CSV table of C-alpha atoms in Angstrom, one decimal:
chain,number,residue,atom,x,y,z
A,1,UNK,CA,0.0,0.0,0.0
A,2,UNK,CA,1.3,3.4,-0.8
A,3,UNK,CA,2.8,5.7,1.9
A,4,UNK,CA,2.2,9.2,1.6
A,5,UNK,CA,5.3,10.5,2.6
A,6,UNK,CA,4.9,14.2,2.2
A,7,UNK,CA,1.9,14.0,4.9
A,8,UNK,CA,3.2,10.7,7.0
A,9,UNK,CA,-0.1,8.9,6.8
A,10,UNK,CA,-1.0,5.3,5.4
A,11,UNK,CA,-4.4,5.1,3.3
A,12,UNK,CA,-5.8,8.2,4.9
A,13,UNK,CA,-4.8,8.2,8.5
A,14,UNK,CA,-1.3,8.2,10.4
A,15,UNK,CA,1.1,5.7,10.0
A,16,UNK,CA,1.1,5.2,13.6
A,17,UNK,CA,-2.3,6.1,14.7
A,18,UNK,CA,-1.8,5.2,18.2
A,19,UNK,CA,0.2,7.9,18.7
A,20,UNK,CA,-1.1,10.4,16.8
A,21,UNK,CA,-2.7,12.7,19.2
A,22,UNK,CA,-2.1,13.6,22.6
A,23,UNK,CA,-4.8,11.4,24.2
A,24,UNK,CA,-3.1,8.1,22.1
A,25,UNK,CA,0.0,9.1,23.4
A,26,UNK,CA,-0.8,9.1,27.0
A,27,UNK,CA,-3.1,5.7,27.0
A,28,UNK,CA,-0.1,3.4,25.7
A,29,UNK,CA,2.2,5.6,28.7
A,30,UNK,CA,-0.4,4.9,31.2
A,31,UNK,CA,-0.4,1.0,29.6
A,32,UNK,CA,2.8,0.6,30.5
A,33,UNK,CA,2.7,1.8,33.9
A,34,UNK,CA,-0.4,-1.0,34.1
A,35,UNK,CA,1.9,-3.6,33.3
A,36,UNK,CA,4.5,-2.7,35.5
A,37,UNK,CA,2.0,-2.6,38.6
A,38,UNK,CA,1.0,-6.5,36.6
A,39,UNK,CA,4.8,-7.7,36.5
A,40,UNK,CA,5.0,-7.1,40.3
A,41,UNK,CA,1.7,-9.4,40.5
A,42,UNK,CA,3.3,-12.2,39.1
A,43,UNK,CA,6.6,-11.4,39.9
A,44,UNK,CA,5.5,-12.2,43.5
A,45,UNK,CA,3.1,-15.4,42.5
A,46,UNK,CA,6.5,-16.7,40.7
A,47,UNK,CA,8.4,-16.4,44.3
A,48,UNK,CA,5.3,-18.3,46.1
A,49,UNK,CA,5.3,-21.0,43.5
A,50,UNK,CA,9.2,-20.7,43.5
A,51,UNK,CA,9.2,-21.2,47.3
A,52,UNK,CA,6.6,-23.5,47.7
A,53,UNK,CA,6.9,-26.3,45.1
A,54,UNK,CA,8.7,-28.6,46.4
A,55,UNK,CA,5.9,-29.1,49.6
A,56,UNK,CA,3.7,-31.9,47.8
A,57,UNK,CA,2.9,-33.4,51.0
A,58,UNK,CA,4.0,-36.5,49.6
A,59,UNK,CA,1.7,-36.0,46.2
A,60,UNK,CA,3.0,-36.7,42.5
A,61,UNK,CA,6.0,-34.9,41.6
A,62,UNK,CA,5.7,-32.4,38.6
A,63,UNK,CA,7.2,-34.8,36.5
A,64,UNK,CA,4.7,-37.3,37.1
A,65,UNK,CA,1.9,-34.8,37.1
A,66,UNK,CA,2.9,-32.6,34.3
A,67,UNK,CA,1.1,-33.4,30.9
A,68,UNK,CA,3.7,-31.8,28.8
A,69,UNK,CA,2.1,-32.8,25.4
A,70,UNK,CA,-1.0,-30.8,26.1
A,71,UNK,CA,0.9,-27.9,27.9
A,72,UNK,CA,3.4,-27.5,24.4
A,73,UNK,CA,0.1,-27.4,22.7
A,74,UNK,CA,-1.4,-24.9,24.9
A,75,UNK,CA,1.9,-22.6,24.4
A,76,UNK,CA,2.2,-23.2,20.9
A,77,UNK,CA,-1.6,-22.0,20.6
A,78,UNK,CA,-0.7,-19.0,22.9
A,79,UNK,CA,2.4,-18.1,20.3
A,80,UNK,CA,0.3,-18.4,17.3
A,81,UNK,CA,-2.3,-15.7,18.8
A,82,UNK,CA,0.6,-12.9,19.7
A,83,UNK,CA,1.2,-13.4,15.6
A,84,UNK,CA,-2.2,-12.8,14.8
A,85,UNK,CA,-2.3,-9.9,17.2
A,86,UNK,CA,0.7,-8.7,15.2
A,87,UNK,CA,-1.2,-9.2,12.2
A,88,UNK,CA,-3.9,-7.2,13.4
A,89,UNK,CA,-2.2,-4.0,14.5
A,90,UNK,CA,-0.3,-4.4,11.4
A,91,UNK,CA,-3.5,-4.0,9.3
A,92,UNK,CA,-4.7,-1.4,11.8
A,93,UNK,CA,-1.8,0.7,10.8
A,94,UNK,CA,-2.7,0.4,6.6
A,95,UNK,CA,-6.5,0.9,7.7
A,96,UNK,CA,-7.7,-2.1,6.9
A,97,UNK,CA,-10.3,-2.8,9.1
A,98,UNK,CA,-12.0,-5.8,8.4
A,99,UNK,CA,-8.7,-7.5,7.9
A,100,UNK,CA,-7.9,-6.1,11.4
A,101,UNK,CA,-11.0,-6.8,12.9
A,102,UNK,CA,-10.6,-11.0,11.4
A,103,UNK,CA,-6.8,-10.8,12.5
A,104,UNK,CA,-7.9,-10.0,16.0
A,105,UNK,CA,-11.2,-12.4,15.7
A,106,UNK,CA,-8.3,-15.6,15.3
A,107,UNK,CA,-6.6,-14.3,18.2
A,108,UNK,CA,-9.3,-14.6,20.9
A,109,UNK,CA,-10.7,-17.7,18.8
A,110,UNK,CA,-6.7,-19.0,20.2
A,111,UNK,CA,-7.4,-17.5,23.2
A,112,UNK,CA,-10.6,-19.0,23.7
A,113,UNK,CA,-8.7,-22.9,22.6
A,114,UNK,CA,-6.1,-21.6,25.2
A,115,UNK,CA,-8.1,-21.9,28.4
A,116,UNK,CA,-10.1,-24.9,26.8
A,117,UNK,CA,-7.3,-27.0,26.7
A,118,UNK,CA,-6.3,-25.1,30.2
A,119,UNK,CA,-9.3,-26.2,31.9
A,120,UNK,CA,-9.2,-29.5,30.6
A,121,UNK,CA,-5.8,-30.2,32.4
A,122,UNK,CA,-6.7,-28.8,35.8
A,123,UNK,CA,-9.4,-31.5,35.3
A,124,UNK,CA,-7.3,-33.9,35.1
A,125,UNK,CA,-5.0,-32.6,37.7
A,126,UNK,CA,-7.9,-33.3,40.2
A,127,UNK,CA,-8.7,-36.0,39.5
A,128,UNK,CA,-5.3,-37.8,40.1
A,129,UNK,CA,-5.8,-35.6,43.4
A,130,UNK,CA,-3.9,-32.8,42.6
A,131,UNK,CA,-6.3,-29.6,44.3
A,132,UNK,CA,-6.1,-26.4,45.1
A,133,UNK,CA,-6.3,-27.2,49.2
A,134,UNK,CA,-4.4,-30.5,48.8
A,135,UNK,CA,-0.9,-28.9,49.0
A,136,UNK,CA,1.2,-25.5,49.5
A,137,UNK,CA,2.3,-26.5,45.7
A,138,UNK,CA,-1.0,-27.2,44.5
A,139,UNK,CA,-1.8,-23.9,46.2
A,140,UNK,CA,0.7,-21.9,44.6
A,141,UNK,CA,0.4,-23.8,40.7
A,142,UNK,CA,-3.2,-23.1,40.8
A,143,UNK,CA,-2.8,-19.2,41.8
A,144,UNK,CA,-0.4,-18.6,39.6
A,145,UNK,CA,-2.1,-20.8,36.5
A,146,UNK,CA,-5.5,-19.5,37.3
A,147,UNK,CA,-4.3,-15.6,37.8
A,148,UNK,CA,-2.5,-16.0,34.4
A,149,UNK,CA,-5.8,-17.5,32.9
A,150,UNK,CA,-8.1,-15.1,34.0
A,151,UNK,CA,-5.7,-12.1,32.2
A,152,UNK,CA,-6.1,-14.3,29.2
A,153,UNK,CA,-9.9,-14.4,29.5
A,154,UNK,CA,-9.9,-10.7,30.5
A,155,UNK,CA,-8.3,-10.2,27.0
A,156,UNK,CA,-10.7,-12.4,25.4
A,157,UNK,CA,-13.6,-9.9,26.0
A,158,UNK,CA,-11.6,-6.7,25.9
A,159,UNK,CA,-10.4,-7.5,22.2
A,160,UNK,CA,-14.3,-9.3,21.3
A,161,UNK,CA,-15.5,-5.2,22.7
A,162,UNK,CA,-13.2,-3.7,20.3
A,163,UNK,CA,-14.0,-6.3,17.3
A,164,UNK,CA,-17.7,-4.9,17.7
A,165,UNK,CA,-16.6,-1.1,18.1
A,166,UNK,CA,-14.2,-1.2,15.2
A,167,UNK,CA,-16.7,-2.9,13.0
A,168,UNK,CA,-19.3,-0.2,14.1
A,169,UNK,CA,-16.3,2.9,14.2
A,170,UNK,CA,-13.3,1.6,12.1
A,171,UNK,CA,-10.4,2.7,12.4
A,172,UNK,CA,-9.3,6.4,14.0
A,173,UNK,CA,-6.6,8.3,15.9
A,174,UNK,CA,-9.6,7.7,18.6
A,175,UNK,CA,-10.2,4.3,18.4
A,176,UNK,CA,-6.3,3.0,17.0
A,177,UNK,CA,-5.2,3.1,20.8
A,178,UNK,CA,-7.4,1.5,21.8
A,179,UNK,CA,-6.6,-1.8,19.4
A,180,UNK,CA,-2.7,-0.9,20.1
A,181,UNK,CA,-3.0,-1.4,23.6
A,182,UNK,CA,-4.8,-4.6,24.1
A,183,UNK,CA,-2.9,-6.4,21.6
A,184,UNK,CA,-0.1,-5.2,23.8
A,185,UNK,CA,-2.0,-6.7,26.6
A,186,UNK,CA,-2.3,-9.4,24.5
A,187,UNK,CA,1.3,-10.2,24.2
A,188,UNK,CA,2.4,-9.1,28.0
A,189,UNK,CA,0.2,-12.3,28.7
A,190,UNK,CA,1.9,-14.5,26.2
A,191,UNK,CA,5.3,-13.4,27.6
A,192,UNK,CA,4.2,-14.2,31.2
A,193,UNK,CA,3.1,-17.7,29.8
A,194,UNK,CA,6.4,-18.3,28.2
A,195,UNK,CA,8.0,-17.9,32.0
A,196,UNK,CA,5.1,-19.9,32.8
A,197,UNK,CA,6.1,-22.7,30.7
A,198,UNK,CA,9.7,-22.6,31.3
A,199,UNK,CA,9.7,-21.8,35.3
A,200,UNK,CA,7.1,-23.8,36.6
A,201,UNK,CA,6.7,-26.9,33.7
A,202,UNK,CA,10.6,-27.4,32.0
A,203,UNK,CA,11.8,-26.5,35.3
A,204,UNK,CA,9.8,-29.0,37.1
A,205,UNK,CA,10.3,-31.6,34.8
A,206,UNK,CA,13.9,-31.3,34.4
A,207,UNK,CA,13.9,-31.2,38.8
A,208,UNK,CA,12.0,-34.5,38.4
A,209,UNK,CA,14.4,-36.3,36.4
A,210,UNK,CA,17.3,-34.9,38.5
């Protein structure tokens, strides 16, 4: 698509909309302070699970728990949607906004297979006995796990608002900031499963095998 380069815009609007007025600028500053007050959260439910997962109580290890083959899948979905999100803000930024709109549709349709395939596991995590009260590790998997999946299902109706407000709106210097900073959102809670799946599942597995 052609760039306008004498005016800096990209099919009739700026080429980074988000920041093209004041207001834009200050709701992706005001993001980021949001996500620093969320790295503490999890920063401190890391050190709990980090402190406490070794007290089973005499339950499965995580390497006898852990269903790796359904976790990778989980992660691989997760990966998969911070692309689409990409793909999204990318077509934001040209003004396509159907395009944008069906980038971001994929992304909480992964979302959505995400905590399907999340719930399943704790499911079967109970039912080998593995609960929330059983242990200070089940304790501290669970909050951490459920805290992460809750973000992700707060992002799943945040982005499914602004797929019905950009279909009804488009695309603006109002509206643009909006998309930018959930598909930031977006990948903040990718990144935290990425530690996720290192910390607490190829960490416990490889502690297992130890």
């Amino acid at each position: 698509m052609k760039i306008e380069e004498t005016t800096g815009t990209v099919a009739g609007i700026p080429a980074e909309p988000e920041r093209a007025t004041l207001e834009g600028k200050n709701k992706v500053l005001g993001f980021w302070l949001f996500i620093c007050a969320e790295t503490t959260l999890f920063a401190t439910l890391f050190g709990a699970y980090l402190s406490l997962k070794g007290a089973n109580m005499g339950g499965p290890t995580q390497a006898e728990l852990f269903k790796m083959p359904l976790v990778a899948s989980s992660t691989l979905i997760l990966l998969v949607s911070s692309l689409t999100s990409v793909l999204a803000i990318t077509a934001m930024r040209h003004n396509q906004a159907s395009r944008m709109t069906g980038w971001f549709l994929v992304t909480i349709l992964l979302g959505a297979a995400f905590l399907t395939l999340e719930i399943y596991e704790f499911i079967e995590y109970v039912h080998e006995g593995h609960t929330f009260t059983g242990s200070a590790f089940g304790s501290s998997f669970y909050l951490l796990l459920g805290t992460h999946g809750c973000h992700v299902l707060f992002g799943f109706f945040w982005i499914l608002s602004l797929i019905i407000q950009g279909r009804r709106e488009g695309i603006t210097v109002h509206t643009a900031p909006k998309f930018y900073v959930a598909s930031l959102y977006w990948h903040f809670v990718d990144l935290v499963w990425v530690f996720i799946f290192t910390v607490v599942y190829l960490a416990g597995m490889t502690t297992g095998l130890t």
